[in-house]
Short mmCIF file of C-alpha atoms in Angstrom, two decimals:
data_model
loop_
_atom_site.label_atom_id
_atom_site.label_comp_id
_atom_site.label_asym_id
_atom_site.label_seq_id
_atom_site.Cartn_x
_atom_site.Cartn_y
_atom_site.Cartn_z
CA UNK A 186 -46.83 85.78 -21.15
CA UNK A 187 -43.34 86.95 -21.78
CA UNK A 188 -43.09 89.78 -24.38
CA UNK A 189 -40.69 89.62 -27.06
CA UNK A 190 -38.81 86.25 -25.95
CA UNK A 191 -36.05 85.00 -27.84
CA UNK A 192 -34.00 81.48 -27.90
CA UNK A 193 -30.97 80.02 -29.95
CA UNK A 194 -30.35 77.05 -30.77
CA UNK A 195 -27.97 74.54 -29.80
CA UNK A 196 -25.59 72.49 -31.93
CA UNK A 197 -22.30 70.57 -31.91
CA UNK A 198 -20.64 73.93 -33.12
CA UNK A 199 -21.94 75.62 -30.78
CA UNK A 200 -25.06 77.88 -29.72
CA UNK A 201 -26.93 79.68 -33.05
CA UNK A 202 -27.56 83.99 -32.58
CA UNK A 203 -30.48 84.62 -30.83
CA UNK A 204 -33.72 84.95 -32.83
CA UNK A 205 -36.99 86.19 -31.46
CA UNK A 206 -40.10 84.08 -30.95
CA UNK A 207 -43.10 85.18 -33.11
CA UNK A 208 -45.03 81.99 -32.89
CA UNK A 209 -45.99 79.78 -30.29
CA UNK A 210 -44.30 79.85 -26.99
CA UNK A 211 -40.92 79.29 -25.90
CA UNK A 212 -40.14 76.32 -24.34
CA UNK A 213 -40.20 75.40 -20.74
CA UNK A 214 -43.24 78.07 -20.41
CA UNK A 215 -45.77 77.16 -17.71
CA UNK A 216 -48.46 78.31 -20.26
CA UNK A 217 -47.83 75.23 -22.57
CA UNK A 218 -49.28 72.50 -20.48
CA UNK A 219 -52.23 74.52 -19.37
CA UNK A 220 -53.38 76.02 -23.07
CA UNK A 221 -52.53 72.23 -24.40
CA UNK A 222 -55.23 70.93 -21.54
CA UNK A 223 -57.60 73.55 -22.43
CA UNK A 224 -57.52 72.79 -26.51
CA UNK A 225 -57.77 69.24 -25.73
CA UNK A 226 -60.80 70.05 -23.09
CA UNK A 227 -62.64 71.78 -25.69
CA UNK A 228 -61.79 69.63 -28.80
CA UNK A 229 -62.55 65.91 -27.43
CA UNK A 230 -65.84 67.03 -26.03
CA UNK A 231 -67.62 65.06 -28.95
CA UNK A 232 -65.74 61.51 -28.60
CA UNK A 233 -65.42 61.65 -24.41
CA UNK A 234 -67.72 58.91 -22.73
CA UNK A 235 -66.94 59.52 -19.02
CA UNK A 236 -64.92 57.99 -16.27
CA UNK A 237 -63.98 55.56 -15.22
CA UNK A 238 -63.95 54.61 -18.93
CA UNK A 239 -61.61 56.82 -20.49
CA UNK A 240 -58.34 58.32 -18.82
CA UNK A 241 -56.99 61.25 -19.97
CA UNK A 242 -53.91 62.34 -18.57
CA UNK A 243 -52.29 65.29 -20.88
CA UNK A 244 -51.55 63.66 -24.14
CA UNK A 245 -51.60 60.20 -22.89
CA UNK A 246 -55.43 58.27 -23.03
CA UNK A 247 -56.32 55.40 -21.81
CA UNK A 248 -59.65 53.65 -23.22
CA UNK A 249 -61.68 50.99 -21.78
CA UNK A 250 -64.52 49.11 -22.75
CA UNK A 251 -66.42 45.75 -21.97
CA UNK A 252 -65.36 44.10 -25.60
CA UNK A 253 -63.89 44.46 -28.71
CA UNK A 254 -66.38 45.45 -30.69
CA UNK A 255 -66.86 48.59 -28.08
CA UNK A 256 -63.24 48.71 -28.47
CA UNK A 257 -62.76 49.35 -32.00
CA UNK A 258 -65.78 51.82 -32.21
CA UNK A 259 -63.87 54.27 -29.40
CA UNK A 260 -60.98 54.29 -31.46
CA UNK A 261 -62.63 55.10 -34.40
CA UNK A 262 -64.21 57.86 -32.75
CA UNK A 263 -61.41 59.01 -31.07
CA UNK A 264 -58.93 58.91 -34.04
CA UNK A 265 -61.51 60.78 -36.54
CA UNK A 266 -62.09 63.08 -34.03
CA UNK A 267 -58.28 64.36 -33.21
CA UNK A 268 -57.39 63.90 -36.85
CA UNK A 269 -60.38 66.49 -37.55
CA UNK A 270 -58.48 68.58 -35.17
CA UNK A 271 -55.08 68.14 -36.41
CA UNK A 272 -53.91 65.74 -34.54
CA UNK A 273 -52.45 62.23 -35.06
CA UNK A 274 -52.40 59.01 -33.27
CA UNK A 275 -49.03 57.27 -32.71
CA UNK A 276 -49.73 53.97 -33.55
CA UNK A 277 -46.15 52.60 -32.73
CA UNK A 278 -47.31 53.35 -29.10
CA UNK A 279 -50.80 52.92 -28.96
CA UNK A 280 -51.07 49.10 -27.48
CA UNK A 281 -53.93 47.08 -26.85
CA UNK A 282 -54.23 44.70 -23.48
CA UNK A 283 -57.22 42.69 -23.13
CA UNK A 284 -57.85 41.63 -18.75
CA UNK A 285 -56.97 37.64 -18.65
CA UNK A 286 -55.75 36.68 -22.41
CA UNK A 287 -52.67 36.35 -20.69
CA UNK A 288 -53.57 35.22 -17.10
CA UNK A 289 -50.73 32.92 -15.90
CA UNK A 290 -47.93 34.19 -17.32
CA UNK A 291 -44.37 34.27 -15.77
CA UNK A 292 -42.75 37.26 -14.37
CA UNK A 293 -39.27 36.33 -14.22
CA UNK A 294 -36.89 37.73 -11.66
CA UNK A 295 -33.81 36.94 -10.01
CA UNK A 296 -30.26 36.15 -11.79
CA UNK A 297 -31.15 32.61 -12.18
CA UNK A 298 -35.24 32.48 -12.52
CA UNK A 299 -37.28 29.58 -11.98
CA UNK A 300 -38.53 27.77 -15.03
CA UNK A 301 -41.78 26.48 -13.60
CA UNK A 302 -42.50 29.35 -11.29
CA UNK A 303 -40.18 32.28 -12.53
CA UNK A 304 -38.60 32.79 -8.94
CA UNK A 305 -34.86 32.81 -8.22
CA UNK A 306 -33.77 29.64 -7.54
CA UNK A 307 -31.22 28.39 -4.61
CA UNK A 308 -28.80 25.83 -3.84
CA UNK A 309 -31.41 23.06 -3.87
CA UNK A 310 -32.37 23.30 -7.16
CA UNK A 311 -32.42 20.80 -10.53
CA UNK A 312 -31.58 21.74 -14.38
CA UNK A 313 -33.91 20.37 -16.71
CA UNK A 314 -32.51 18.51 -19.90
CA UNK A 315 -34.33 20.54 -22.37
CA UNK A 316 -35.12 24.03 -21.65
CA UNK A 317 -31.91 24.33 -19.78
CA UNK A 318 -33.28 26.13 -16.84
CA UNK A 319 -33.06 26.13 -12.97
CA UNK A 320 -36.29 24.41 -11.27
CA UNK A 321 -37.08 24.93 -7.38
CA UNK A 322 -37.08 21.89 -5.12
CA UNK A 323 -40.76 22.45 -4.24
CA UNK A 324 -41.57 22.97 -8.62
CA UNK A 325 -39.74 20.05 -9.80
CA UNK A 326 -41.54 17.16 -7.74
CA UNK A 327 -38.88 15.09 -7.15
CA UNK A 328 -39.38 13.63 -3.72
CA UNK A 329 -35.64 12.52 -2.49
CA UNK A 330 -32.29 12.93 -3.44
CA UNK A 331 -31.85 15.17 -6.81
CA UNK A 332 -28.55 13.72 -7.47
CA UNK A 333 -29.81 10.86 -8.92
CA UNK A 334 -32.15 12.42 -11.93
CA UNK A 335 -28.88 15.41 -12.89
CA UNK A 336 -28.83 13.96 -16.18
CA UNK A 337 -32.10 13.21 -16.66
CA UNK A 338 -34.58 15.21 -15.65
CA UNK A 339 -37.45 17.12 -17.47
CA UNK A 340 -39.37 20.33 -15.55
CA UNK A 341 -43.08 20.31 -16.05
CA UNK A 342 -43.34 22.97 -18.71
CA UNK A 343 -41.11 20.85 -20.67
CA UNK A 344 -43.19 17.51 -20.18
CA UNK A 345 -46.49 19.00 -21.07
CA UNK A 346 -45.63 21.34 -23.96
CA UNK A 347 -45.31 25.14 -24.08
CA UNK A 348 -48.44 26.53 -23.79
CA UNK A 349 -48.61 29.57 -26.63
CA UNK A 350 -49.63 32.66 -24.02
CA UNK A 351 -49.67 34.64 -26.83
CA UNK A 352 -52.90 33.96 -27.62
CA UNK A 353 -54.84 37.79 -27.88
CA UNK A 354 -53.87 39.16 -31.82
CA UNK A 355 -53.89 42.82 -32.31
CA UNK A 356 -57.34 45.17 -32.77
CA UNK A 357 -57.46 46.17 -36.39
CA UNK A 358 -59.60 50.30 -37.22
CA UNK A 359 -59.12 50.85 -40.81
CA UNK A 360 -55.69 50.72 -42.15
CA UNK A 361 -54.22 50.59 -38.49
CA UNK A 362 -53.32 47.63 -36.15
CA UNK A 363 -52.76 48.00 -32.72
CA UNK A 364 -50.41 45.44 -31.26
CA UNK A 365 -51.73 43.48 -28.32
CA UNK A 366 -49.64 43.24 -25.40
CA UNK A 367 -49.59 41.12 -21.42
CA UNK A 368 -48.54 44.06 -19.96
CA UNK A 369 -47.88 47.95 -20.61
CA UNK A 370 -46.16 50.18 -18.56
CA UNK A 371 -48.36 53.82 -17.46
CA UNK A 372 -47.51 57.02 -15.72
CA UNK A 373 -44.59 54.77 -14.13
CA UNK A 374 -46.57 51.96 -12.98
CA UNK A 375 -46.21 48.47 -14.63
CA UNK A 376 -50.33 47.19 -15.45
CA UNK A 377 -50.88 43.37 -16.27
CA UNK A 378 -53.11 41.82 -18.08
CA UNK A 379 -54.15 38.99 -15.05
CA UNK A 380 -54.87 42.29 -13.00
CA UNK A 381 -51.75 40.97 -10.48
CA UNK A 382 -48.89 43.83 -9.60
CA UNK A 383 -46.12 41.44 -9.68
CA UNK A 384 -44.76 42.68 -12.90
CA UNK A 385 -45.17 46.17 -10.95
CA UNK A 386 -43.38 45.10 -7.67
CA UNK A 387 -40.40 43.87 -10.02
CA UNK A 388 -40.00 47.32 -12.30
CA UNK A 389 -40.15 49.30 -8.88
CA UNK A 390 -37.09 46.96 -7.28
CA UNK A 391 -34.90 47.28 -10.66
CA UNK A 392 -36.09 51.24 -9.92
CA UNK A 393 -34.94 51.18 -6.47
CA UNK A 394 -31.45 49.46 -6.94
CA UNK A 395 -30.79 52.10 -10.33
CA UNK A 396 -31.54 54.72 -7.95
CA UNK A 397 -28.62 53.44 -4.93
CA UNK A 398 -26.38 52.80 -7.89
CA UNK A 399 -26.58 56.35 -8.67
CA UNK A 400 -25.80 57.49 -5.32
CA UNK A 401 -23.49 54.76 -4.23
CA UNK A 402 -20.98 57.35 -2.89
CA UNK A 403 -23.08 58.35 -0.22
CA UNK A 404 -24.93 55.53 1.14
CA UNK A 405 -21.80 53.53 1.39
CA UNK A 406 -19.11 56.17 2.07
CA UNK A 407 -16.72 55.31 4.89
CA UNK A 408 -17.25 59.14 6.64
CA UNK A 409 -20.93 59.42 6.28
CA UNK A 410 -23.17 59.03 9.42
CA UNK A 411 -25.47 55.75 9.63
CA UNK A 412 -28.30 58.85 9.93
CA UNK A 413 -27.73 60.87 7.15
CA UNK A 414 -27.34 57.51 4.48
CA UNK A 415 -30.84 56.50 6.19
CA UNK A 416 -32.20 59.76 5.08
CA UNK A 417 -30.84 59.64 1.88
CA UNK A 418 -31.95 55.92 1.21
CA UNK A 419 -35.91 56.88 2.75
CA UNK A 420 -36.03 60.06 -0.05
CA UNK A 421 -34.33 58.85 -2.76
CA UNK A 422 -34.12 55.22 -3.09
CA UNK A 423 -37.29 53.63 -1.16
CA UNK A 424 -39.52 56.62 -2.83
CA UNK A 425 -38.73 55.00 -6.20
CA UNK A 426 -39.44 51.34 -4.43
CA UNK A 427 -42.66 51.82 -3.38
CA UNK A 428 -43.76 54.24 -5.82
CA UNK A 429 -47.62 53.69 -6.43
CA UNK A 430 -47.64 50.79 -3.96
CA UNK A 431 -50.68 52.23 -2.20
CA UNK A 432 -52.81 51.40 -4.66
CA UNK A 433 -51.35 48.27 -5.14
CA UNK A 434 -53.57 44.61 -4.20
CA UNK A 435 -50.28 43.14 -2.82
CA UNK A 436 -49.55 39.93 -2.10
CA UNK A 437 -46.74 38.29 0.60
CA UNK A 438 -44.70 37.23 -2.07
CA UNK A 439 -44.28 40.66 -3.52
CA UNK A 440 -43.71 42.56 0.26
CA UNK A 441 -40.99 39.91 0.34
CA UNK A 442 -39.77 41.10 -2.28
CA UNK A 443 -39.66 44.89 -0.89
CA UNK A 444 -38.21 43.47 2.49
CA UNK A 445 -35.29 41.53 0.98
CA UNK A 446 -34.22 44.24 -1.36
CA UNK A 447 -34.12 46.94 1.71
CA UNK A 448 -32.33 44.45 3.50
CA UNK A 449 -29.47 44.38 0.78
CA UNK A 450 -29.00 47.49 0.61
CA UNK A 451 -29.25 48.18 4.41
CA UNK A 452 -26.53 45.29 5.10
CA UNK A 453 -24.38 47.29 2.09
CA UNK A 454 -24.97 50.66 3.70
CA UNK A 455 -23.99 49.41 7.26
CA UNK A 456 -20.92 47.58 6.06
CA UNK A 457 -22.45 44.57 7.68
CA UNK A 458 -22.44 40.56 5.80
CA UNK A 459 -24.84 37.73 7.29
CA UNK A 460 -22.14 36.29 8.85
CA UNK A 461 -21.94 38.70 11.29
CA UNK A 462 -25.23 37.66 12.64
CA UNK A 463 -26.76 41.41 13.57
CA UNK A 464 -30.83 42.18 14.12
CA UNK A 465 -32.12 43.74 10.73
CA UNK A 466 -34.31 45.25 13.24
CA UNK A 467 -31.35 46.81 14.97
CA UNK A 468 -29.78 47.87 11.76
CA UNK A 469 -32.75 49.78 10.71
CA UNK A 470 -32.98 51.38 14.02
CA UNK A 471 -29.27 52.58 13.73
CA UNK A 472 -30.28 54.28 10.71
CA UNK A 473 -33.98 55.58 12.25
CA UNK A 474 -35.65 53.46 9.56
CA UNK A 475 -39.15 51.65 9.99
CA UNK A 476 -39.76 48.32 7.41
CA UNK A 477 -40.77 48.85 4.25
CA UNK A 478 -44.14 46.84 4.74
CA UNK A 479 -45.00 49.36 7.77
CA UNK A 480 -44.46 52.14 5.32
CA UNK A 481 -46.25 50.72 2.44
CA UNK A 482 -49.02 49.97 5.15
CA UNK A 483 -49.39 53.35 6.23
CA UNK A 484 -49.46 54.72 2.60
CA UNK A 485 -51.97 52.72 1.73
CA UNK A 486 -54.16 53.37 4.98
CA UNK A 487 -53.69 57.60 3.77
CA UNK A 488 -54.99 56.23 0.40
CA UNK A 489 -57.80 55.09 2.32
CA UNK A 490 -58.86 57.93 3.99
CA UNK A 491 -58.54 60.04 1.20
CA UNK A 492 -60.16 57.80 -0.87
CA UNK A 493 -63.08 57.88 1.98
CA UNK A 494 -63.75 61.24 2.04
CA UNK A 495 -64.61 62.06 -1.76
CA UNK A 496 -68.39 61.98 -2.06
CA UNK A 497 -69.94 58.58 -2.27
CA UNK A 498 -70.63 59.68 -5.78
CA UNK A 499 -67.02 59.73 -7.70
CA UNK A 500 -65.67 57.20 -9.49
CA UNK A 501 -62.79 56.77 -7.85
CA UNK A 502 -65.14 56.07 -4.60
CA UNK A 503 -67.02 53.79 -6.68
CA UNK A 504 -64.34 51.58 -8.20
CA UNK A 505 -64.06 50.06 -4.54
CA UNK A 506 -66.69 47.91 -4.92
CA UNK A 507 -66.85 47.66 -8.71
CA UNK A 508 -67.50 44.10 -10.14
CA UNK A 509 -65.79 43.12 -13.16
CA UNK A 510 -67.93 41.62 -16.03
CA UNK A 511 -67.43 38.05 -17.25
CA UNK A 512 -66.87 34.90 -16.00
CA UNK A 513 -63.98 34.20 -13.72
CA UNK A 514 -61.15 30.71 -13.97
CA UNK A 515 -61.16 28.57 -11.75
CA UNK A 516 -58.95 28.38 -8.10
CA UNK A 517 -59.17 31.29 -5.20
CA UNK A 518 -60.35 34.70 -6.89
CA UNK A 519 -57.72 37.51 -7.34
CA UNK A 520 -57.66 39.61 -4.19
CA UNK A 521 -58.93 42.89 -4.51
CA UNK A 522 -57.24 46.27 -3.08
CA UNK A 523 -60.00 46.21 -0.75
CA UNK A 524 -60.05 42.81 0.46
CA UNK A 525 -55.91 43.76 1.25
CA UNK A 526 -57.22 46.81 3.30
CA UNK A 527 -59.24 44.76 5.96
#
């Protein structure tokens, strides 16, 4: 513990006179997170259930339960017991996602999404009349020539009606309403409601291509070695990618995803177009890179083993073959991280 710190502080006039630190500590101390763990350790003792049901993560909690009802009761307990403490709940950020109110709903992604589907669309695509949006060839279902429906044509969403996904209203304890949400974004990984990752898979590309924006002058300077941009691209950019992936139940679709964007930005780093008709497998060699679904493969196979040698008794062992309550929609079953695995 330092011994008679002192700070200043800063303003657009310039930095105050230095003043010493009586109470508290000063920050950017290593002590802060650890005695802020410890107080909350000792003070939540009374409303704590156990995992996997309740995530604690320094001041961020995560609750779950099996309804509502159990719902509202653990934040009751949970808010009377910090407020007892001294403590307040946020309840701008506190949100509320209940698993399949929203199942079905669109992730859009591309610069001209999909109306039907959400995907970008190509060449061979239609515009419907009234939603004024870009529908696949294999969404529309138009068999033939599209030129003759350009001014008339309706996508399916359109036809039908738009179904109100919006369905789940907030959970109400006392005065307070927490606002119900499809999907909330944790400890940088993007969680649905329908249990799928594509929302995830999308956040981490947008991550990705912020990240070789940043560092644009190096991955596509003219006097940088095709080695040294691969290095930077595998530490800094693909990290960001695939962040969390390993725990991810991923489907084709979204290692597409991961493939195509890597591609991109392998093509920009190389100074090499389509047209010029060269191996992506060669270009990755040039710059010692393996594909992004071999590296996501491997992570997830370390996951594995780590996973598979905590005792047979921890949760995190246990939520491998944990079955979800309730019953199910129809069509194929969401695949599980461990059905991905085999």
């Amino acid at each position: 513990m330092c011994v008679e710190a002192k700070t200043s502080v800063k303003t657009h006039e310039g930095s105050s006179d230095h003043f010493e630190v009586k109470v508290g500590l000063h920050q950017g101390s290593v002590l802060s997170p650890l005695l802020f763990v410890s107080v909350m350790e000792v003070n939540m003792r009374k409303a704590r259930s156990g995992l996997p049901w309740e995530l604690l993560y320094a001041d961020d909690l995560v609750l779950i339960a099996r309804s509502e009802e159990e719902l509202r009761e653990k934040l009751r307990k949970w808010k009377e017991c910090m407020e007892a403490k001294g403590l307040r709940v946020n309840v701008e950020k506190t949100k509320v996602m209940i698993s399949g109110c929203k199942e079905g709903t669109m992730e859009k992604s591309g610069k001209w999404p999909c109306g039907v589907c959400g995907k970008g669309v190509g060449r061979n695509s239609i515009k419907c009349t009234i939603c004024k949006s870009w529908i696949h060839k294999r969404c529309n279902g138009i068999k033939g020539s599209l030129s003759s429906l350009r001014t008339a044509f309706v996508c399916k969403v359109c036809s039908v009606g738009q179904v109100d996904q919006n369905v789940c209203s907030g959970v109400k304890v006392g005065d307070d309403t927490f606002e119900s949400v499809g999907k909330f974004c944790y400890l940088g990984d993007m969680i649905n409601a329908d249990g799928g990752v594509e929302s995830a898979s999308v956040m981490r590309t947008r991550c990705a291509w912020k990240k070789f924006r940043e560092l644009t002058p190096i991955p596509t300077g003219k006097y940088i070695s095709l080695k040294l941009k691969g290095r930077v691209y595998d530490t800094c950019v693909r990290s960001a990618m695939i962040y969390g992936s390993e725990t991810w139940a991923m489907k084709t679709d979204q290692e597409a995803r991961f493939e195509r964007t890597e591609m991109r930005m392998v093509r920009w780093m190389s100074g090499v177009s389509l047209k010029e008709k060269r191996r992506s497998a060669d270009l990755r060699a040039s710059m010692e890179l393996d594909a992004v679904g071999e590296v996501v493969r491997r992570n997830r196979l370390r996951w594995l083993g780590h996973v598979l040698r905590k005792d047979p008794n921890d949760w995190v062992r246990k939520c491998m073959d944990f079955e979800v309550e309730g019953k199910r929609s129809r069509g194929r079953p969401v695949k599980t991280w461990k059905a991905v695995v085999e």
